Amino acid sequence: MNDCIFCKIIEGKIPSRKVYEDDDMLAFHDINPLAPVHFMIIPKKHVDSLAQAGPEHAAVLGKIMVKAGQLAREHGSPEGFRLIVNTGRIGRQDVYHLHIHIIGGPNPLPRMIAKE
Ligand code: 5GP
Ligand code: ZN
């Protein structure tokens, strides 16, 4: 995906504040944090969204979920956190490279979504 901004972050063509990296995933701070702790974890292999994920993505997604807890504890959210995976038009996804938001901090977050 040549024009994918998260692929460019993985390639180092766009700078980011890295939290963690290994062969399968990259974690980096969100450029527009919504809470004291707000970073994302992405699989290095491009997939548009969770709606496009298949069995071949199960291993990396499992690793990301486990790593999320460890990184949240180590980066300012030891008492809990929230994962968000905005998916597709209904999920209000803006960047179409699957990413898992990790959001937290010292204080309880707002409730899950606002009722309209
Ligand atoms: P989405 O709405 O797709 O779930 O979230 C995309 C997120 O990517 C947003 O929270 C936005 O702030 C973040 N973002 C967009 N462009 C960049 C960028 O170039 N660098 C970083 N670090 N975050 C970005
Ligand atoms: Zn990508």
Short mmCIF file of N, CA and C and ligand atoms in Angstrom, two decimals:
data_model
loop_
_atom_site.label_atom_id
_atom_site.label_comp_id
_atom_site.label_asym_id
_atom_site.label_seq_id
_atom_site.Cartn_x
_atom_site.Cartn_y
_atom_site.Cartn_z
N MET A 1 0.85 -1.20 0.00
CA MET A 1 0.00 0.00 0.00
C MET A 1 0.87 1.24 0.00
N ASN A 2 1.12 1.80 -1.18
CA ASN A 2 2.08 2.89 -1.30
C ASN A 2 1.65 4.16 -0.59
N ASP A 3 0.37 4.45 -0.60
CA ASP A 3 -0.08 5.72 -0.05
C ASP A 3 -0.63 5.58 1.36
N CYS A 4 -0.29 4.51 2.04
CA CYS A 4 -0.78 4.29 3.41
C CYS A 4 0.14 4.98 4.41
N ILE A 5 -0.41 5.90 5.20
CA ILE A 5 0.47 6.65 6.10
C ILE A 5 1.07 5.76 7.18
N PHE A 6 0.36 4.73 7.62
CA PHE A 6 0.93 3.87 8.66
C PHE A 6 2.02 2.95 8.07
N CYS A 7 1.87 2.53 6.82
CA CYS A 7 2.98 1.81 6.19
C CYS A 7 4.22 2.71 6.10
N LYS A 8 4.00 3.99 5.82
CA LYS A 8 5.13 4.92 5.75
C LYS A 8 5.77 5.12 7.12
N ILE A 9 4.97 5.10 8.17
CA ILE A 9 5.53 5.16 9.53
C ILE A 9 6.36 3.91 9.80
N ILE A 10 5.86 2.75 9.41
CA ILE A 10 6.63 1.50 9.60
C ILE A 10 7.97 1.59 8.86
N GLU A 11 7.92 2.15 7.65
CA GLU A 11 9.15 2.24 6.83
C GLU A 11 10.07 3.37 7.28
N GLY A 12 9.61 4.19 8.23
CA GLY A 12 10.42 5.32 8.70
C GLY A 12 10.36 6.53 7.79
N LYS A 13 9.48 6.50 6.80
CA LYS A 13 9.36 7.65 5.88
C LYS A 13 8.57 8.79 6.51
N ILE A 14 7.74 8.47 7.48
CA ILE A 14 7.06 9.48 8.30
C ILE A 14 7.50 9.23 9.74
N PRO A 15 7.98 10.27 10.43
CA PRO A 15 8.46 10.06 11.80
C PRO A 15 7.33 9.75 12.77
N SER A 16 7.64 9.02 13.82
CA SER A 16 6.66 8.74 14.87
C SER A 16 7.41 8.59 16.19
N ARG A 17 6.66 8.72 17.27
CA ARG A 17 7.23 8.48 18.61
C ARG A 17 6.97 7.02 18.96
N LYS A 18 8.00 6.22 18.80
CA LYS A 18 7.86 4.77 18.93
C LYS A 18 7.74 4.34 20.38
N VAL A 19 6.84 3.41 20.64
CA VAL A 19 6.67 2.82 21.96
C VAL A 19 7.31 1.42 22.00
N TYR A 20 7.16 0.68 20.93
CA TYR A 20 7.66 -0.71 20.88
C TYR A 20 7.67 -1.16 19.43
N GLU A 21 8.62 -2.03 19.12
CA GLU A 21 8.67 -2.60 17.77
C GLU A 21 9.25 -4.00 17.83
N ASP A 22 8.69 -4.90 17.05
CA ASP A 22 9.34 -6.19 16.80
C ASP A 22 9.08 -6.56 15.34
N ASP A 23 9.31 -7.80 14.98
CA ASP A 23 9.19 -8.20 13.57
C ASP A 23 7.75 -8.08 13.06
N ASP A 24 6.79 -8.19 13.96
CA ASP A 24 5.39 -8.30 13.55
C ASP A 24 4.57 -7.03 13.75
N MET A 25 5.00 -6.17 14.67
CA MET A 25 4.13 -5.04 15.05
C MET A 25 4.94 -3.81 15.37
N LEU A 26 4.26 -2.67 15.31
CA LEU A 26 4.85 -1.40 15.73
C LEU A 26 3.83 -0.70 16.63
N ALA A 27 4.32 -0.18 17.76
CA ALA A 27 3.49 0.64 18.64
C ALA A 27 4.06 2.05 18.65
N PHE A 28 3.19 3.05 18.50
CA PHE A 28 3.65 4.45 18.47
C PHE A 28 2.54 5.35 19.00
N HIS A 29 2.97 6.50 19.54
CA HIS A 29 2.02 7.43 20.13
C HIS A 29 1.13 8.06 19.07
N ASP A 30 -0.14 8.24 19.41
CA ASP A 30 -1.06 8.93 18.52
C ASP A 30 -0.65 10.41 18.44
N ILE A 31 -0.70 10.96 17.25
CA ILE A 31 -0.29 12.36 17.03
C ILE A 31 -1.29 13.32 17.69
N ASN A 32 -2.48 12.85 17.94
CA ASN A 32 -3.54 13.69 18.53
C ASN A 32 -4.15 12.95 19.72
N PRO A 33 -3.40 12.88 20.85
CA PRO A 33 -3.84 12.02 21.95
C PRO A 33 -5.16 12.48 22.56
N LEU A 34 -6.02 11.51 22.86
CA LEU A 34 -7.33 11.78 23.44
C LEU A 34 -7.35 11.55 24.94
N ALA A 35 -6.23 11.12 25.50
CA ALA A 35 -6.13 10.83 26.93
C ALA A 35 -4.64 10.90 27.28
N PRO A 36 -4.31 10.94 28.58
CA PRO A 36 -2.89 11.01 28.96
C PRO A 36 -2.04 9.89 28.35
N VAL A 37 -2.62 8.70 28.22
CA VAL A 37 -1.96 7.60 27.50
C VAL A 37 -2.77 7.32 26.25
N HIS A 38 -2.16 7.45 25.10
CA HIS A 38 -2.85 7.12 23.85
C HIS A 38 -1.81 6.76 22.80
N PHE A 39 -1.66 5.47 22.62
CA PHE A 39 -0.79 5.00 21.55
C PHE A 39 -1.54 3.96 20.74
N MET A 40 -0.96 3.59 19.61
CA MET A 40 -1.59 2.59 18.74
C MET A 40 -0.61 1.46 18.50
N ILE A 41 -1.14 0.29 18.27
CA ILE A 41 -0.32 -0.84 17.81
C ILE A 41 -0.86 -1.27 16.46
N ILE A 42 0.06 -1.45 15.51
CA ILE A 42 -0.35 -1.88 14.16
C ILE A 42 0.46 -3.11 13.75
N PRO A 43 -0.18 -3.99 12.98
CA PRO A 43 0.60 -5.08 12.37
C PRO A 43 1.46 -4.49 11.26
N LYS A 44 2.68 -4.99 11.12
CA LYS A 44 3.55 -4.46 10.07
C LYS A 44 3.05 -4.83 8.68
N LYS A 45 2.40 -5.97 8.59
CA LYS A 45 1.84 -6.37 7.30
C LYS A 45 0.51 -5.67 7.10
N HIS A 46 0.41 -4.92 6.02
CA HIS A 46 -0.79 -4.10 5.81
C HIS A 46 -2.05 -4.95 5.69
N VAL A 47 -3.05 -4.55 6.46
CA VAL A 47 -4.42 -5.02 6.24
C VAL A 47 -5.31 -3.81 6.51
N ASP A 48 -6.30 -3.60 5.66
CA ASP A 48 -7.08 -2.36 5.73
C ASP A 48 -7.77 -2.15 7.07
N SER A 49 -8.42 -3.20 7.56
CA SER A 49 -9.20 -3.02 8.79
C SER A 49 -9.50 -4.39 9.39
N LEU A 50 -10.11 -4.37 10.56
CA LEU A 50 -10.48 -5.63 11.20
C LEU A 50 -11.52 -6.38 10.37
N ALA A 51 -12.28 -5.64 9.58
CA ALA A 51 -13.28 -6.30 8.73
C ALA A 51 -12.63 -7.14 7.64
N GLN A 52 -11.41 -6.84 7.30
CA GLN A 52 -10.69 -7.62 6.27
C GLN A 52 -9.77 -8.68 6.88
N ALA A 53 -9.70 -8.75 8.19
CA ALA A 53 -8.79 -9.71 8.83
C ALA A 53 -9.33 -11.13 8.68
N GLY A 54 -8.42 -12.05 8.41
CA GLY A 54 -8.79 -13.45 8.28
C GLY A 54 -7.94 -14.31 9.20
N PRO A 55 -8.05 -15.63 9.06
CA PRO A 55 -7.30 -16.54 9.94
C PRO A 55 -5.79 -16.29 9.89
N GLU A 56 -5.30 -15.80 8.75
CA GLU A 56 -3.86 -15.55 8.64
C GLU A 56 -3.40 -14.39 9.53
N HIS A 57 -4.35 -13.61 10.04
CA HIS A 57 -4.00 -12.49 10.93
C HIS A 57 -4.16 -12.84 12.41
N ALA A 58 -4.66 -14.03 12.69
CA ALA A 58 -5.01 -14.36 14.08
C ALA A 58 -3.78 -14.31 14.99
N ALA A 59 -2.65 -14.80 14.50
CA ALA A 59 -1.47 -14.87 15.36
C ALA A 59 -0.99 -13.46 15.72
N VAL A 60 -0.87 -12.60 14.73
CA VAL A 60 -0.34 -11.26 15.03
C VAL A 60 -1.34 -10.46 15.88
N LEU A 61 -2.63 -10.64 15.62
CA LEU A 61 -3.61 -9.91 16.43
C LEU A 61 -3.59 -10.40 17.88
N GLY A 62 -3.40 -11.68 18.08
CA GLY A 62 -3.26 -12.22 19.44
C GLY A 62 -2.03 -11.65 20.13
N LYS A 63 -0.92 -11.59 19.41
CA LYS A 63 0.31 -11.02 19.99
C LYS A 63 0.10 -9.56 20.35
N ILE A 64 -0.58 -8.83 19.48
CA ILE A 64 -0.81 -7.41 19.74
C ILE A 64 -1.67 -7.23 20.99
N MET A 65 -2.69 -8.04 21.16
CA MET A 65 -3.56 -7.91 22.34
C MET A 65 -2.77 -8.15 23.62
N VAL A 66 -1.91 -9.15 23.60
CA VAL A 66 -1.13 -9.45 24.79
C VAL A 66 -0.11 -8.33 25.05
N LYS A 67 0.53 -7.86 24.00
CA LYS A 67 1.52 -6.79 24.14
C LYS A 67 0.85 -5.51 24.62
N ALA A 68 -0.39 -5.27 24.23
CA ALA A 68 -1.10 -4.05 24.62
C ALA A 68 -1.15 -3.91 26.14
N GLY A 69 -1.46 -4.98 26.82
CA GLY A 69 -1.54 -4.92 28.27
C GLY A 69 -0.20 -4.61 28.90
N GLN A 70 0.82 -5.25 28.42
CA GLN A 70 2.17 -5.01 28.95
C GLN A 70 2.58 -3.55 28.72
N LEU A 71 2.39 -3.06 27.50
CA LEU A 71 2.81 -1.69 27.18
C LEU A 71 1.98 -0.67 27.94
N ALA A 72 0.70 -0.93 28.10
CA ALA A 72 -0.15 0.00 28.87
C ALA A 72 0.36 0.11 30.30
N ARG A 73 0.67 -1.03 30.91
CA ARG A 73 1.18 -1.00 32.28
C ARG A 73 2.49 -0.23 32.36
N GLU A 74 3.33 -0.41 31.38
CA GLU A 74 4.67 0.21 31.42
C GLU A 74 4.66 1.68 31.02
N HIS A 75 3.59 2.14 30.39
CA HIS A 75 3.57 3.50 29.85
C HIS A 75 2.45 4.35 30.43
N GLY A 76 2.20 4.18 31.72
CA GLY A 76 1.36 5.15 32.41
C GLY A 76 -0.07 4.74 32.64
N SER A 77 -0.41 3.46 32.44
CA SER A 77 -1.79 3.05 32.67
C SER A 77 -1.83 1.70 33.41
N PRO A 78 -1.23 1.67 34.63
CA PRO A 78 -1.12 0.38 35.32
C PRO A 78 -2.42 -0.15 35.89
N GLU A 79 -3.43 0.70 36.00
CA GLU A 79 -4.67 0.28 36.66
C GLU A 79 -5.79 -0.04 35.68
N GLY A 80 -5.46 -0.13 34.42
CA GLY A 80 -6.47 -0.45 33.43
C GLY A 80 -6.36 0.47 32.23
N PHE A 81 -7.07 0.12 31.20
CA PHE A 81 -6.93 0.85 29.93
C PHE A 81 -8.08 0.40 29.04
N ARG A 82 -8.13 0.97 27.85
CA ARG A 82 -9.18 0.59 26.90
C ARG A 82 -8.57 0.39 25.52
N LEU A 83 -8.98 -0.66 24.85
CA LEU A 83 -8.60 -0.86 23.44
C LEU A 83 -9.78 -0.46 22.56
N ILE A 84 -9.47 0.24 21.49
CA ILE A 84 -10.49 0.62 20.52
C ILE A 84 -9.99 0.27 19.13
N VAL A 85 -10.83 -0.38 18.36
CA VAL A 85 -10.49 -0.70 16.96
C VAL A 85 -11.60 -0.14 16.08
N ASN A 86 -11.48 1.12 15.72
CA ASN A 86 -12.46 1.72 14.82
C ASN A 86 -12.39 0.99 13.49
N THR A 87 -13.55 0.58 12.98
CA THR A 87 -13.56 -0.28 11.80
C THR A 87 -14.62 0.18 10.80
N GLY A 88 -14.12 0.57 9.62
CA GLY A 88 -15.01 0.90 8.52
C GLY A 88 -15.79 2.20 8.73
N ARG A 89 -16.72 2.43 7.83
CA ARG A 89 -17.51 3.67 7.86
C ARG A 89 -18.31 3.79 9.15
N ILE A 90 -18.92 2.70 9.57
CA ILE A 90 -19.76 2.75 10.76
C ILE A 90 -18.91 2.95 12.01
N GLY A 91 -17.73 2.35 12.01
CA GLY A 91 -16.81 2.51 13.15
C GLY A 91 -16.01 3.79 13.10
N ARG A 92 -16.26 4.64 12.09
CA ARG A 92 -15.59 5.93 11.93
C ARG A 92 -14.07 5.78 11.86
N GLN A 93 -13.64 4.78 11.08
CA GLN A 93 -12.21 4.59 10.88
C GLN A 93 -11.69 5.66 9.92
N ASP A 94 -10.58 6.30 10.29
CA ASP A 94 -9.99 7.33 9.43
C ASP A 94 -8.79 6.81 8.65
N VAL A 95 -7.97 6.01 9.27
CA VAL A 95 -6.77 5.50 8.62
C VAL A 95 -6.98 4.01 8.33
N TYR A 96 -6.90 3.66 7.05
CA TYR A 96 -7.21 2.28 6.65
C TYR A 96 -5.96 1.40 6.61
N HIS A 97 -5.32 1.32 7.77
CA HIS A 97 -4.33 0.29 8.08
C HIS A 97 -4.73 -0.13 9.50
N LEU A 98 -5.13 -1.37 9.65
CA LEU A 98 -5.66 -1.84 10.94
C LEU A 98 -4.80 -1.34 12.09
N HIS A 99 -5.43 -0.72 13.07
CA HIS A 99 -4.69 -0.23 14.23
C HIS A 99 -5.55 -0.38 15.47
N ILE A 100 -4.89 -0.66 16.57
CA ILE A 100 -5.56 -0.82 17.85
C ILE A 100 -5.14 0.35 18.73
N HIS A 101 -6.10 1.17 19.11
CA HIS A 101 -5.81 2.27 20.03
C HIS A 101 -5.71 1.71 21.45
N ILE A 102 -4.72 2.17 22.20
CA ILE A 102 -4.61 1.86 23.63
C ILE A 102 -4.72 3.20 24.35
N ILE A 103 -5.76 3.32 25.15
CA ILE A 103 -6.08 4.60 25.77
C ILE A 103 -6.19 4.40 27.28
N GLY A 104 -5.61 5.33 28.03
CA GLY A 104 -5.69 5.22 29.48
C GLY A 104 -5.02 6.38 30.16
N GLY A 105 -4.54 6.14 31.36
CA GLY A 105 -3.91 7.17 32.16
C GLY A 105 -4.22 6.93 33.63
N PRO A 106 -4.03 7.96 34.46
CA PRO A 106 -4.23 7.78 35.90
C PRO A 106 -5.68 7.81 36.34
N ASN A 107 -6.56 8.37 35.51
CA ASN A 107 -7.95 8.56 35.92
C ASN A 107 -8.91 7.75 35.03
N PRO A 108 -10.09 7.38 35.58
CA PRO A 108 -11.06 6.63 34.77
C PRO A 108 -11.44 7.39 33.51
N LEU A 109 -11.61 6.65 32.45
CA LEU A 109 -12.00 7.23 31.15
C LEU A 109 -13.50 7.53 31.15
N PRO A 110 -13.96 8.34 30.19
CA PRO A 110 -15.41 8.48 30.01
C PRO A 110 -16.02 7.11 29.68
N ARG A 111 -17.32 7.00 29.86
CA ARG A 111 -17.98 5.74 29.51
C ARG A 111 -17.81 5.46 28.03
N MET A 112 -18.09 4.23 27.64
CA MET A 112 -17.66 3.70 26.35
C MET A 112 -17.98 4.60 25.17
N ILE A 113 -19.24 4.86 24.93
CA ILE A 113 -19.62 5.82 23.89
C ILE A 113 -20.77 6.66 24.42
N ALA A 114 -20.87 7.88 23.87
CA ALA A 114 -21.96 8.73 24.29
C ALA A 114 -23.26 8.24 23.65
N LYS A 115 -24.32 8.15 24.44
CA LYS A 115 -25.64 7.82 23.88
C LYS A 115 -26.17 9.05 23.16
N GLU A 116 -26.69 8.82 21.94
CA GLU A 116 -27.20 9.98 21.19
C GLU A 116 -28.71 10.05 21.28
P1 5GP B 1 -8.92 6.06 13.46
O1 5GP B 1 -9.92 7.18 13.53
O2 5GP B 1 -8.66 5.61 12.05
O3 5GP B 1 -9.23 4.92 14.39
O4 5GP B 1 -7.60 6.66 14.08
C1 5GP B 1 -6.53 7.13 13.34
C2 5GP B 1 -5.62 7.78 14.36
O5 5GP B 1 -4.38 8.02 13.72
C3 5GP B 1 -6.13 9.13 14.88
O6 5GP B 1 -6.28 9.04 16.28
C4 5GP B 1 -5.04 10.11 14.46
O7 5GP B 1 -4.78 11.07 15.47
C5 5GP B 1 -3.85 9.21 14.22
N1 5GP B 1 -2.94 9.68 13.20
C6 5GP B 1 -3.26 10.12 11.96
N2 5GP B 1 -2.15 10.44 11.28
C7 5GP B 1 -1.10 10.20 12.10
C8 5GP B 1 0.31 10.34 11.96
O8 5GP B 1 0.84 10.75 10.93
N3 5GP B 1 1.07 9.98 13.02
C9 5GP B 1 0.52 9.52 14.19
N4 5GP B 1 1.37 9.22 15.19
N5 5GP B 1 -0.79 9.37 14.36
C10 5GP B 1 -1.60 9.70 13.34
ZN ZN B 2 -0.56 0.29 5.56
#
